[in-house]
Each structure stands twice: as structure tokens, then as C-alpha cells.
Tab-separated table of C-alpha atoms in Angstrom:
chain	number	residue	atom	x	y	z
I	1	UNK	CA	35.632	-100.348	77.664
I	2	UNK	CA	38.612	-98.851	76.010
I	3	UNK	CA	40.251	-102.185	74.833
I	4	UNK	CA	37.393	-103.712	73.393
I	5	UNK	CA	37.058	-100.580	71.455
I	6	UNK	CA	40.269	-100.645	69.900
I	7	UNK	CA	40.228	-104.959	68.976
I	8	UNK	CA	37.122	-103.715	67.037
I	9	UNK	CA	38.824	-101.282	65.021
I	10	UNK	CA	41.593	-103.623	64.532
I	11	UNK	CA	39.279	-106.378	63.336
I	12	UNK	CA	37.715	-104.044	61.299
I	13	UNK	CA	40.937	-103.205	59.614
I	14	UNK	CA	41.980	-106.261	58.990
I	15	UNK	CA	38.700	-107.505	57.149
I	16	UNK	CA	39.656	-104.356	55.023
I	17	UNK	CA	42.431	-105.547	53.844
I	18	UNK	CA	44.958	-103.179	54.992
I	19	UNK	CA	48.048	-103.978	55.356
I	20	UNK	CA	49.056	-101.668	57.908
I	21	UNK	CA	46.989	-100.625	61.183
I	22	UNK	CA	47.423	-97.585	62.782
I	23	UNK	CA	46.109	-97.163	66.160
I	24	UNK	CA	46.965	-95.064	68.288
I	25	UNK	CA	46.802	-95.812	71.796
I	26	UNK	CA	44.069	-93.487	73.591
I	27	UNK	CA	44.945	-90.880	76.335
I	28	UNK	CA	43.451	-91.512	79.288
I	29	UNK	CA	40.972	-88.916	80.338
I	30	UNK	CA	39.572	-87.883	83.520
I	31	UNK	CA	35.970	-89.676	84.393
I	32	UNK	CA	33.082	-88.312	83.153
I	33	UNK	CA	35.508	-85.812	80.274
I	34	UNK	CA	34.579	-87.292	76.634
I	35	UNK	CA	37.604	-89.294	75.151
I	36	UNK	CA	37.938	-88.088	71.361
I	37	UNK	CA	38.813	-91.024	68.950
I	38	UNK	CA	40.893	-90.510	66.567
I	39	UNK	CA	40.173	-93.158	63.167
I	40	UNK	CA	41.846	-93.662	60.201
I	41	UNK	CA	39.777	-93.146	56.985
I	42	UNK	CA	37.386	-95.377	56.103
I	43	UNK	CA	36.681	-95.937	59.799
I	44	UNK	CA	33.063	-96.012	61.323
I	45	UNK	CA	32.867	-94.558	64.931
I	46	UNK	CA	29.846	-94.447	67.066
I	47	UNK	CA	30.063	-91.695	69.320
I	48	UNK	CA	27.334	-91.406	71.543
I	49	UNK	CA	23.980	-90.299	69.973
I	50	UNK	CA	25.846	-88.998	66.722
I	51	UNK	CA	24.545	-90.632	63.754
I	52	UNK	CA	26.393	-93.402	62.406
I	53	UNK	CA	28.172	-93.040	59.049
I	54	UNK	CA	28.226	-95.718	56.688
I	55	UNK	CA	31.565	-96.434	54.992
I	56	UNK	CA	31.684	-96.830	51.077
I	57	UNK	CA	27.889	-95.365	51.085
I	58	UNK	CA	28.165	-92.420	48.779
I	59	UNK	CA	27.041	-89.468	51.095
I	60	UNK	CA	23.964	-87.007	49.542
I	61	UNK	CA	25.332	-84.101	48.166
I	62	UNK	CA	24.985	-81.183	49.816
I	63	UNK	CA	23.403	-78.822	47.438
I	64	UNK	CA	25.739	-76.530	45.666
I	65	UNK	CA	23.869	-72.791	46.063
I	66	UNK	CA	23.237	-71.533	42.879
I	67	UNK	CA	24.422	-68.193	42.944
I	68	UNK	CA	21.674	-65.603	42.385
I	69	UNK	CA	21.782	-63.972	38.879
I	70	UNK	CA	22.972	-60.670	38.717
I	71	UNK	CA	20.214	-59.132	36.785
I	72	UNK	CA	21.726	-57.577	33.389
I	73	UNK	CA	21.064	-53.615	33.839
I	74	UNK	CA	19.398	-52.771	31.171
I	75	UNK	CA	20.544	-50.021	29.434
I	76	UNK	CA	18.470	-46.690	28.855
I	77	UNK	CA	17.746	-46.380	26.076
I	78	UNK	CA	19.103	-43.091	24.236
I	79	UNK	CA	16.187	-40.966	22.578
I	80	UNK	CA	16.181	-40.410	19.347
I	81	UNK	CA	16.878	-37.345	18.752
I	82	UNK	CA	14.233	-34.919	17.098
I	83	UNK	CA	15.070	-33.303	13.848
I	84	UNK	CA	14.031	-29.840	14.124
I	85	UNK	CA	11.934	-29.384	12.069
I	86	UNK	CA	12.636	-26.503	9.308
I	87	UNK	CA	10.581	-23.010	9.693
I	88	UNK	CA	8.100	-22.993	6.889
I	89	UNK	CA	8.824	-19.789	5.313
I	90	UNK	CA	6.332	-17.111	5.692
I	91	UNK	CA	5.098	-15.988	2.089
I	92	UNK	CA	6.177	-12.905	0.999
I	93	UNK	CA	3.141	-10.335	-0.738
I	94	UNK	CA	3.911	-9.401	-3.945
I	95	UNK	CA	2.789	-5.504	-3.294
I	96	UNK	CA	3.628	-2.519	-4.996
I	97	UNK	CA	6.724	-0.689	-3.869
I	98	UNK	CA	6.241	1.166	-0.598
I	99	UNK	CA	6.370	5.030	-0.668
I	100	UNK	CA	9.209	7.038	0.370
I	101	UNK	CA	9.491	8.567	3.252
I	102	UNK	CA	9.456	12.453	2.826
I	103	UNK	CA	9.037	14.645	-0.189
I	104	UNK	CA	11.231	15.686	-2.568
I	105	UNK	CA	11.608	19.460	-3.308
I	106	UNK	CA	9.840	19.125	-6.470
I	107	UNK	CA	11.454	21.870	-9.219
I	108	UNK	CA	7.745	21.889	-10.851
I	109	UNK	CA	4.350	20.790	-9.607
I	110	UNK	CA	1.281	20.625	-12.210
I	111	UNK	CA	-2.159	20.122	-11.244
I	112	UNK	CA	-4.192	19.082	-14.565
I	113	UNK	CA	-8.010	18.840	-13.536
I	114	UNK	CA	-10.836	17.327	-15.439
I	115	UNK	CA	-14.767	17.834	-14.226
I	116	UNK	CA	-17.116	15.909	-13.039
I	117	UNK	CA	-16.759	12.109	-13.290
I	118	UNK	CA	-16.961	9.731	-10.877
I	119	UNK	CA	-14.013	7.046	-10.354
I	120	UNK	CA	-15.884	4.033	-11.987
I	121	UNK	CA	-16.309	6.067	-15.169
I	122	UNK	CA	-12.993	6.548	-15.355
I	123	UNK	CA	-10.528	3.857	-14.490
I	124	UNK	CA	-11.009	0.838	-16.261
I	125	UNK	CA	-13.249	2.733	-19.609
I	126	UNK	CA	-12.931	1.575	-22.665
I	127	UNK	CA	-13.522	5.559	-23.279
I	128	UNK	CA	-10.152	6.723	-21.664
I	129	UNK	CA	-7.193	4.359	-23.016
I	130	UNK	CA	-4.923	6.853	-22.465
I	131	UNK	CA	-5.685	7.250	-18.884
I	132	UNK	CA	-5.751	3.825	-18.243
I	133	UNK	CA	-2.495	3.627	-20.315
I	134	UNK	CA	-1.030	6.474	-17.594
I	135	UNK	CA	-2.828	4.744	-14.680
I	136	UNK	CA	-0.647	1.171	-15.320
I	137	UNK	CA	2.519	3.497	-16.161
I	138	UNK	CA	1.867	5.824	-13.216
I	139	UNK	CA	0.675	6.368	-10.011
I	140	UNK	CA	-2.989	5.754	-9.143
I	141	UNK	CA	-4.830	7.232	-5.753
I	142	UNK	CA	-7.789	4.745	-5.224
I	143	UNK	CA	-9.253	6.888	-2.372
I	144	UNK	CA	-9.583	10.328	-3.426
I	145	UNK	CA	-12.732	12.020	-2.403
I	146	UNK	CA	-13.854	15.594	-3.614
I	147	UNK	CA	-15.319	18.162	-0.833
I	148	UNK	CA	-18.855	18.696	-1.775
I	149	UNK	CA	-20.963	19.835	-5.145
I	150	UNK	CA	-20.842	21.745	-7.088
I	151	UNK	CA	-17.782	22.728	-8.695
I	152	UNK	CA	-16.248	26.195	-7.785
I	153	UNK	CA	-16.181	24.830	-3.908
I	154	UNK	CA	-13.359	22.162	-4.970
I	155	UNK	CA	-11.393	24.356	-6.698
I	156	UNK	CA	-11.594	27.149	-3.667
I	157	UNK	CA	-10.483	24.407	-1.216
I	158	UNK	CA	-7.950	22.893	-3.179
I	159	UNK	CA	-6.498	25.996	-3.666
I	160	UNK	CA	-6.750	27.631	0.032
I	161	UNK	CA	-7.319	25.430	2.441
I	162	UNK	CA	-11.165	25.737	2.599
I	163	UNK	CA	-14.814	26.659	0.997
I	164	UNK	CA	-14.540	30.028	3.093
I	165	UNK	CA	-18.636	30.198	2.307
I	166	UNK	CA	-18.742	29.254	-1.087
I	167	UNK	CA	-21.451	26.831	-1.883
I	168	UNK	CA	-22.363	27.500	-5.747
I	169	UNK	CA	-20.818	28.497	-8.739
I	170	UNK	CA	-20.657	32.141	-8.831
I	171	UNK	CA	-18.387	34.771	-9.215
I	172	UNK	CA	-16.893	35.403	-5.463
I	173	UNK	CA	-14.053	37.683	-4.749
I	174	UNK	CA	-12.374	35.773	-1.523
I	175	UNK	CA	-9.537	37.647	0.360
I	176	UNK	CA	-8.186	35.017	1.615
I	177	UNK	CA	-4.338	33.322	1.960
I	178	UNK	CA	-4.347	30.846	-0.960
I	179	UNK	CA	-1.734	28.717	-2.781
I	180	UNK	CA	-0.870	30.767	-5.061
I	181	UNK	CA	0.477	34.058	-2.742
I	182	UNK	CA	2.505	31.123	-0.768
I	183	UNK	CA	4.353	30.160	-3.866
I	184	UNK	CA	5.185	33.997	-4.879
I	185	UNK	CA	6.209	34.372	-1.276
I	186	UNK	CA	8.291	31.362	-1.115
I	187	UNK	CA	10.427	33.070	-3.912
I	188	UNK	CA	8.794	30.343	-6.877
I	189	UNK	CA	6.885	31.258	-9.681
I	190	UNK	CA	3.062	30.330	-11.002
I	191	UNK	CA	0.970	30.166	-13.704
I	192	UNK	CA	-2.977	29.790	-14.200
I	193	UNK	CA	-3.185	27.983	-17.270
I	194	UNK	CA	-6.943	28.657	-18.263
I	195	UNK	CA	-7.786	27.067	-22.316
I	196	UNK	CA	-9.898	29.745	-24.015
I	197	UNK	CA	-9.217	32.421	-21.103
I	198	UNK	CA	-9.243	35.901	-22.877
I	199	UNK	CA	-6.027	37.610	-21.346
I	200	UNK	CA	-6.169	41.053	-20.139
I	201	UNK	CA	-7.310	40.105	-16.569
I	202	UNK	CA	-10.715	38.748	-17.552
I	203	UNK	CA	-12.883	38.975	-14.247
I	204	UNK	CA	-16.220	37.627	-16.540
I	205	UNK	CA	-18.356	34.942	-15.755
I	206	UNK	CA	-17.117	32.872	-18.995
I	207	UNK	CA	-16.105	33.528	-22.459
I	208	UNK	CA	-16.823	32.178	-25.853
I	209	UNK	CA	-15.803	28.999	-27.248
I	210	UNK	CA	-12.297	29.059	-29.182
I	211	UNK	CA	-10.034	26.867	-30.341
I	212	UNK	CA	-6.541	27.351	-27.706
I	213	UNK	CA	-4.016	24.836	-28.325
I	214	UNK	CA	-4.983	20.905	-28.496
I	215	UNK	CA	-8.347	19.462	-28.064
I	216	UNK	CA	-11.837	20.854	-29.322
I	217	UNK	CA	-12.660	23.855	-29.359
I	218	UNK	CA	-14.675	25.457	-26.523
I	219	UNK	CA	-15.461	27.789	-23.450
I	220	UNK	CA	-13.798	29.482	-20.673
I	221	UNK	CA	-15.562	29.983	-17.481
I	222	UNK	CA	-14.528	31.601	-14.323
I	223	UNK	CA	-15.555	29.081	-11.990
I	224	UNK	CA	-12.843	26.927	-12.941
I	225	UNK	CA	-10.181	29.094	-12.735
I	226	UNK	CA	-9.328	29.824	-8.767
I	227	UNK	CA	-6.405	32.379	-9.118
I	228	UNK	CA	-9.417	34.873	-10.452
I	229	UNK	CA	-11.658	34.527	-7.440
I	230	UNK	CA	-8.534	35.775	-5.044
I	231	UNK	CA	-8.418	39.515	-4.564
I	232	UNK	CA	-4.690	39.546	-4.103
I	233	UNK	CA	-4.358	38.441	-7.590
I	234	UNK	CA	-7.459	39.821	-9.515
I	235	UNK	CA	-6.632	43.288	-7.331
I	236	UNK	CA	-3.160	42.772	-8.898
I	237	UNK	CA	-1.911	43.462	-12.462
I	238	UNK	CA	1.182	42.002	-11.796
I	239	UNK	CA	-0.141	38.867	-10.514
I	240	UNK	CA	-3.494	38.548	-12.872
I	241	UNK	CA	-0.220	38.319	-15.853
I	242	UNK	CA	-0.037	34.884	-14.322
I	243	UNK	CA	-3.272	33.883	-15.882
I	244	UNK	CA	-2.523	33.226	-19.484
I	245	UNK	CA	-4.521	30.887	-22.162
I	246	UNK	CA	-3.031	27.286	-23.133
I	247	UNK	CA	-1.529	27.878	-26.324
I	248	UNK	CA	0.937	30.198	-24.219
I	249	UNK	CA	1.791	27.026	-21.858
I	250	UNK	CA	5.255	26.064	-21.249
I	251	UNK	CA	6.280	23.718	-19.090
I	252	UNK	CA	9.288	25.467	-17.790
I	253	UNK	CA	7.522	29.026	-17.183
I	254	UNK	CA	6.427	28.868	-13.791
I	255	UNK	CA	7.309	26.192	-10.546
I	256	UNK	CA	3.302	25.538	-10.483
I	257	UNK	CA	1.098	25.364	-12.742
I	258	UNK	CA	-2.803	25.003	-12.393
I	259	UNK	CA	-4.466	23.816	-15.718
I	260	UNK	CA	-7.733	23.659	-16.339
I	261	UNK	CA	-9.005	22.690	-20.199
I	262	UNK	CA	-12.067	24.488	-21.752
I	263	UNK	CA	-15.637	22.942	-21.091
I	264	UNK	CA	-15.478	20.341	-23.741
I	265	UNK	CA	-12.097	19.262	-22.865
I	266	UNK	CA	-13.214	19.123	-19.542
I	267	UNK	CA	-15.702	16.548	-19.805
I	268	UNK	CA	-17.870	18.808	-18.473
I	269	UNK	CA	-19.689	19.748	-21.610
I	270	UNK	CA	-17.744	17.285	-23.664
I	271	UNK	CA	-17.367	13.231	-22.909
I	272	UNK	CA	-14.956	10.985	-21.350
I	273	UNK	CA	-13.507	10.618	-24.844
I	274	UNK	CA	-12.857	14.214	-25.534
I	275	UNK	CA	-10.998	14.593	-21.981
I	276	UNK	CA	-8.645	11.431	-22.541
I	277	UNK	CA	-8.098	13.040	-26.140
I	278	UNK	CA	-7.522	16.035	-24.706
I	279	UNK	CA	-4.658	14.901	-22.363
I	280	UNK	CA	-2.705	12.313	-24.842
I	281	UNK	CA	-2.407	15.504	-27.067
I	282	UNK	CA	-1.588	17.703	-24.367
I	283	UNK	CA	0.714	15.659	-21.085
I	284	UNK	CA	3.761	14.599	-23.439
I	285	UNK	CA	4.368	18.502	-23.621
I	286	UNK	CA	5.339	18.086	-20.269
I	287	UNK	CA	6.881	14.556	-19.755
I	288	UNK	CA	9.000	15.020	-22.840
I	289	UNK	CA	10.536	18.235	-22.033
I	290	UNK	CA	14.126	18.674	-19.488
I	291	UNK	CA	11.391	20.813	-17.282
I	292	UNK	CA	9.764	17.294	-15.756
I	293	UNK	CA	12.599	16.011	-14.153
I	294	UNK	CA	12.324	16.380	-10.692
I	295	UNK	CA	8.626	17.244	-10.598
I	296	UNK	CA	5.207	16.076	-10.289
I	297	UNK	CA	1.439	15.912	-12.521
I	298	UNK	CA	-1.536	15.876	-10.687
I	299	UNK	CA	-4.331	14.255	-12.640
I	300	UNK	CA	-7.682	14.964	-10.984
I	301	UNK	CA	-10.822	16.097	-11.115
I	302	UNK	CA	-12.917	18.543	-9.245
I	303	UNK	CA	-16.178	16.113	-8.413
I	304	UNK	CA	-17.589	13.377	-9.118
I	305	UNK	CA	-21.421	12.732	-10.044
I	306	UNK	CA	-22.133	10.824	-6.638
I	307	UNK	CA	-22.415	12.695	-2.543
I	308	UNK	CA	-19.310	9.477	-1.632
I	309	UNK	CA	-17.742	11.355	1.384
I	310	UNK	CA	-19.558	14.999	0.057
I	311	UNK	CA	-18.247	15.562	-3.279
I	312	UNK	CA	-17.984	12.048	-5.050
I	313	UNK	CA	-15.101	9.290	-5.526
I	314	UNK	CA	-12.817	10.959	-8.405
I	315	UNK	CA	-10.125	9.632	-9.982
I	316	UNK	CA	-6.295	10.931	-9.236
I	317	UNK	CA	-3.242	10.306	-10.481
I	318	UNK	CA	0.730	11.100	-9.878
I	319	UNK	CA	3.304	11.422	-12.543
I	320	UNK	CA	6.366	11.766	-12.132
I	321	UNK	CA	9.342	10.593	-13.685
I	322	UNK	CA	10.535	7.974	-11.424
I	323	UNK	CA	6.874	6.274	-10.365
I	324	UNK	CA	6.656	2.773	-9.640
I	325	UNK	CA	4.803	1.861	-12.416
I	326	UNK	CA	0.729	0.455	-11.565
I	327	UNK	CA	1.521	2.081	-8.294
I	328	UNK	CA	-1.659	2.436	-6.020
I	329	UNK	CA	-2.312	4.070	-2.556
I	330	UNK	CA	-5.173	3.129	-1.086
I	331	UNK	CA	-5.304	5.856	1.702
I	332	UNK	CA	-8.176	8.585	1.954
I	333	UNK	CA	-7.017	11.129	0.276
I	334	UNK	CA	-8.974	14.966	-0.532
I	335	UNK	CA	-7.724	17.907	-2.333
I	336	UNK	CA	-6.918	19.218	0.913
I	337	UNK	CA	-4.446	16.590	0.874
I	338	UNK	CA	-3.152	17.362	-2.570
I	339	UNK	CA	-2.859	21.215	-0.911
I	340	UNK	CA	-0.626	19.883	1.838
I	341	UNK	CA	1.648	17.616	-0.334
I	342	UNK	CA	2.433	20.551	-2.459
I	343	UNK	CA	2.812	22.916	0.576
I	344	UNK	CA	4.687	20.146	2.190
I	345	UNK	CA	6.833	19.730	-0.408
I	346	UNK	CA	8.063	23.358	-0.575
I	347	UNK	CA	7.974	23.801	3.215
I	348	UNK	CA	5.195	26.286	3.213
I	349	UNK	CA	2.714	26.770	5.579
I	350	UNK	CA	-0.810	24.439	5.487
I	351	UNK	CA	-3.604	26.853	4.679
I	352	UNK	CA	-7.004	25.861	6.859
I	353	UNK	CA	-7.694	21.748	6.378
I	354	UNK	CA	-4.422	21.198	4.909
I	355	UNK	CA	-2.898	20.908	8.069
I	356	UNK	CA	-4.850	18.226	9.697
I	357	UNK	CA	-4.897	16.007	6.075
I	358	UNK	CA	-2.575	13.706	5.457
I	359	UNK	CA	-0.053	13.740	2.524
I	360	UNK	CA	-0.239	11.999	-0.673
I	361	UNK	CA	2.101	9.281	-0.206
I	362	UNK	CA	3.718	7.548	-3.782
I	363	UNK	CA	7.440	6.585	-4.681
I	364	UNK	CA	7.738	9.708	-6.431
């Protein structure tokens, strides 16, 4: 079997063409042990049941393995950042200028008071200009309430602290503590400033009408004048000195002063007219003289004409030289409270409801 094999590969060879055969002779092998055949190329070889392979047949390809794509990462994406966003200012109120904090140690305090008329006749009437002209230049209290009707009681509490039993207008003799005692005490000086009061330590009921310094002639009565109605001054000859009539006034005599006009000037008798008048002939006495620096006018009143909070809604104002002008404070405010700024102010002690009111609080 083995030389028959290799003629065939010669023949095979030579119908090739080639010039040169190569065979190489075959080992012998032990029976039954496969004999490997070596062939040059080009050769076919049948080797048992392997398949034959057909020379100069182009083989199939074996498929080239298309490599699997490497997915592109895809990139995450980087957020936008968020402006942040600008704080919408908070609007600022326009509001008047906010009080001060304490009190100054006023050199002079004046209360100027006016009678019966309620807030609404005052502020804003074309029959007081020159209120209205102090109210935008000034201070104005938009919450001042009197006590109770009728008038003495007002002018009793403002002046200690309490009615102490007074409910009319008579002629009461009170020995009480009052304002007035605390200021001679404190080592300061006072004046009752009372237009048409006779001198002499009047203790009447009321006098007649005279002309006393500006303004229309007209009366005195007791019932507006507080110092009278204290036993410690009316008891006192010393003391009662310190009532003296308006054309006396000056605004340097005294650390307080308590001024009340005569019954027309009032507006108690007279009109809203005759009261503004009154005080645009009277106030520049004391805002144009050395004595206001430092110090304070009261504008009020001693009730109004309604029972708003016992006594009425009355007007109030605060001059003093270094006011925010159109200034308003809109706290509830009584004469008790004007007692306790003025006590306050001095460091005195609060006589009855004085010390549970609060203070009058301006930029003064």
C-alpha cells in the first residue's frame, strides 16, 4: 500500500508541472499505528475519513469576528449652574423719626392748655392755621385722651396724679402731694400763669373779664387754675406768689410753668379762632427767647366735647426746639402721662396714676 501511494503523488507532481519532486520516503510504522504523510503544497491527501481538500479551489473564508463595539461612554452631562438669584430688597417705610430713648433733663417745661375741644375740631380746621402750622412744624400726639368731664377733674389729675373725689367744678381745697410741691422740693422753680387772675392770693370762684397781655379780653376762674385748689400752696403766702397774671409771664422765671388763658382765649367761652389767635400772639414769647433751649411746650387741652375713653379725644402737642418736624406718636397717651414725662424727666417721684402710664415718647 505504501508504494502505490507515493507513484500517485509522483504522477500527480509531474502533471503539475514541477520540476522538482520531493518525496520523502515514509518511516515505517508499527501495524495498526497511523503513518503521517508528509505532502508538499499543493498536494491532496486522503487520510482516512478526513474530508478531502480540493487543490486550487479557493477555500470559504472563515469569518473574520467583528470585534464588539466598545460603546462610547457618554459623558454626564455638567448642570448648569443656577444663578442665584438676587434678594429682592425689602422696602424700606418712609416713617417719621423714631423717639429717643430717655428724657432729657429739660431746663424748662410749659404746659399751655386750651378747653374743651375735641381732636377733629382741631387738627386739620380751617379755624386754627396756626396750630396746624405748629402741628406740621412740631410734634403731634394722635392718642391723647382726657380723664372724664367736666373740667376741674383734668386739671386735678394732671397735676397730682388723680381726681382724689373731685367730680365737678367747684372750689375744693385738696391736701394732697401735687406737681407743683415736687418741683419746689426738687430744688426748681414754678409759676401758675393764670390770664386775668387778680394777684394777692385770689381763692374766688372767678373774676371779671380784663384785658392781661395778648388775646381778648376776658375772665379768670378758679377751676382752671390747679395750684389754687392745693392747700400747701393756697395755705402758703410764699408759694400762692407763684400765681401771677400773664402780662407778668416770662419765660425764664420759673423751670415750669402752667398757663392757662382767660375764658375767651380758652375756647371755652370764645371759638377755635380766638384760641389759635391767642397762641400765635402768645408761643413766640417763648420759642424766640435763649430760655427754650433745652425745654419743652405742652399744647393741650383739658377735655374734649365727646365720653372717647372718659373725657374725650383732645388734641396735644410737643415743642421743643429740636422736634422732628410732622412728628406723630400714635400711642395712648392721658395727662397722667404728661404728669409722668415731666416727673420722669426731673427724676421725681410719679404721684398716683402716673406711675403705671406710660411716657410721652417724641425726638425731643
Amino acid at each position: 500500500m505504501v508504494l502505490p501511494l507515493a507513484l500517485a503523488a509522483a504522477i500527480v507532481l509531474a502533471a503539475c508541472g514541477s520540476s522538482t519532486s520531493s518525496v520523502r520516503p515514509m518511516a515505517s510504522a508499527a501495524a495498526g499505528t497511523p503513518t503521517a504523510n508528509t505532502l508538499s503544497p499543493g498536494a491532496a491527501a486522503t487520510q482516512g475519513s478526513n474530508p478531502t481538500a480540493i487543490i486550487g479551489q479557493t477555500p470559504n473564508p472563515t469569518p473574520t469576528a467583528k470585534p464588539s463595539p466598545t460603546p462610547t461612554a457618554k459623558p454626564n452631562p455638567t448642570p448648569t449652574p443656577k444663578p442665584n438669584p438676587t434678594p429682592t430688597p425689602t422696602p424700606k417705610p418712609n416713617p417719621t423719626a423714631p423717639p429717643v430713648g430717655s428724657l432729657p433733663n429739660f431746663r424748662h417745661v410749659y404746659v399751655i392748655i386750651f378747653e374743651n375741644k375735641e381732636y377733629s375740631s382741631i387738627v386739620g380746621s380751617s379755624s386754627a392755621p396756626y396750630i396746624n402750622s405748629l402741628i406740621s412744624k412740631y410734634g403731634l400726639s394722635t392718642n391723647f385722651t382726657a380723664e372724664t368731664h367736666p373740667s376741674e377733674p383734668n386739671y386735678i389729675a394732671l397735676t397730682s396724679g388723680g381726681t382724689h373725689g373731685v367730680t365737678d367744678d367747684g372750689d375744693y381745697n385738696l391736701g394732697v402731694n401735687n406737681l407743683f410741691d415736687q418741683v419746689t422740693a426738687s430744688g426748681r422753680t414754678w409759676k401758675s400763669v393764670q390770664q386775668g387772675n387778680p394777684g394777692n392770693c385770689f381763692t374766688g370762684s372767678s373774676s371779671s373779664a380784663v384785658v392781661d397781655g395778648v388775646g381778648k379780653s376776658g375772665a379768670y376762674v378758679r377751676k382752671h387754675n390747679p395750684a389754687i385748689s392745693y392747700t400747701s400752696i393756697s395755705g402758703n403766702a410764699a408759694k400762692c406768689a407763684n400765681i401771677t397774671n400773664l402780662a407778668s409771664f416770662d419765660p425764664a422765671a420759673a423751670n415750669f410753668q402752667f398757663i392757662t388763658p382767660n375764658m375767651i382765649n380758652d375756647m371755652h367761652d370764645g371759638t377755635v379762632a380766638d384760641g389759635d389767635n391767642f397762641l400765635k400772639a402768645f408761643l413766640p414769647e417763648i420759642t424766640s427767647s435763649p430760655a427754650f433751649a433745652n425745654s419743652v411746650v405742652y399744647v393741650t387741652f383739658d377735655e374734649g366735647t365727646t365720653n372717647v375713653s372718659g373725657g374725650g379725644h383732645i388734641a396735644t402737642l410737643a415743642i421743643t426746639p429740636n422736634m422732628t418736624p410732622g412728628f406723630q406718636a400714635t400711642a395712648a397717651y392721658t395727662h397722667y402721662s404728661m404728669l409722668r414725662t415731666i416727673e420722669q424727666a426731673w427724676g421725681l417721684p410719679y404721684l398716683g396714676s402716673a406711675g403705671s402710664a406710660s411716657w410721652m415718647q417724641f425726638p425731643y
